[in-house]
């Protein structure tokens, strides 16, 4: 049975009111009595009730995360489990919990944020998948909901951001492929409504432009495996297909690599491939995937920490910048093939 205030009061020989004053650091008891109560509480193993504490200070002791993507993606895209694990590891240290909502139906996302706010279910939210002209910023301001964003939105935002610059990693992947002799380097991007989808495409375009190379080999996708395979098929069916493809995440790169191999295309002999995120499974592919080594767990830990600091008034308001991801070279990239192009056994995915 959990030790209660009544138990502490009985053991210390004082009233429950005196115990409450002592445990909450309030005046009303002498220093000697306070010390005795605290010692008895420690000996009995008393722990505060978060529910009671939350009611007394109007806090939920919970943070919210609303994901507006297909629920299946949470199980297939390794970014989200690692990111959520990072959040949870920080929250556990502060006796907070995470409230996760998956909102994909029209209007469901806004309803989810309003429900979290109106019901007092969370004290703040972590905003992922920041979009161009993100309407959620205004919504959260209206709801007076504290928040932290992953990367700085492209419009005005009063919320601190935890930033991880993805441009250097993408540029490094392109430069790596150019050094291997590739000139037809494609890019399979994520949704262009997302800030990180756009930034990775622009990083690819800039690196190609600096080398004087064309940027016509682009296909927009949705960060999913099926989307990656379909975009790969579109690129490989071009009259002048790429000899290398830079993907915006590992999931699309993995499905793209598998699809290309199903057409008899050798990786990396005919086609070089790079991913993004450094999901654990990518080192076990055949061949292992060259990728950009981001750290979603660190991102989750820092996002939760910044939001908690904001809630307790200790955050400075400045954005937090995490180390830029680095290129991790494995065996899915190699020298550019001769003039022949990888178009064997053309078929749809």
Steps between C-alpha positions, in 0.01 A plus 500: 500500500620852421604710799255787555520837673293347780767234552771765521293712738435202730867396508621857558234575762366807318189599306451436130501876449847526652622220272356682196674824601832322549492290184398796281755741650232732639514701824296382798737263676826554686830403340547217748153358429554533126827307524336226707212465253733486201715236670196286587367533144835387365518203736147390407573533128230762440473624140285787374186422301538660158122508465457691825798719424364575153164601643664729754705688243271461194752287314450180306862384526472386140619621160318449172614378157255504209613309191306574182622201303371153427521299823682224311790739445567508875582132481693499175698825504780454757518876564185514711569214746848639567372856531221397738746293705713812539201700624400227744851469643497869596142499628569199723765701682244768584195280575324619185315286246446529126154519345519386136224570248494381139281730290454428130134573424408848369490744791618236747830670568348828615243312706780306667681817608178657625414186695842495663464865595133518600515186709820610672650167407848638429712795607662551159560335164789402275441607140650266239477500120503881490346620175526795270275773645406266786150587625560314827721783628204740501270234643729430795537873566121528510479204736779653714675165479878492565689321224836417352553445127738268319697752294410865459177561302525721191244743644485685831494273803523590871607149593856378554630254241735205521687506170701238314646633175452238230656698215862409572422129499315511169775714348762252623310213336488685166868595520591140587318377188657768280843395624413147388440630148120533502338788314139377465404506868131483581313589815192329647361759738245488777180702496582852386245647739741414781789732588745208514371363169572833333832561673638162388391562143657846502823363647514246215428772242765732643769231509420400142500861382840566661636214290331632184263199481134489397229467765231341282513154661261567790195306617286605795378224729357465851774343715331155473643177361237472227551863406876450480463199268257686273726807479800278424308339214419843356867602506629175354246513218624841384671511157820599681466339844728580794809301589455602864202597717502700824193416711344721768473212747618142551157344454468631144864416427453142618190443287667675207804276529281189517295611200809571291644160587174334398559645153844342482682825577820452696553714809744679483638372167216649294337731754628662822256578780513713816245530781440729796458421875739205549228261615658198666378252237678681215836351598359151437371561146676342204691712433497707823355845439709816479298746707503822700540428868234704680400433862118502544528388863718800587251724320217358711694541824588861424150593383348367824768672709447838333123478545531400867741789559254732331225378733707555814629839384866404465531502120674805354275510193789434263489222243708190569724381218599134493813370324452478124461141370803350324529279194565135582648325197418132451487273196185625324707770326779443250660637186271621223433229239613536139279682253234225517196582713318288761175427316497119508168317502288815515183443706270674743547453877 
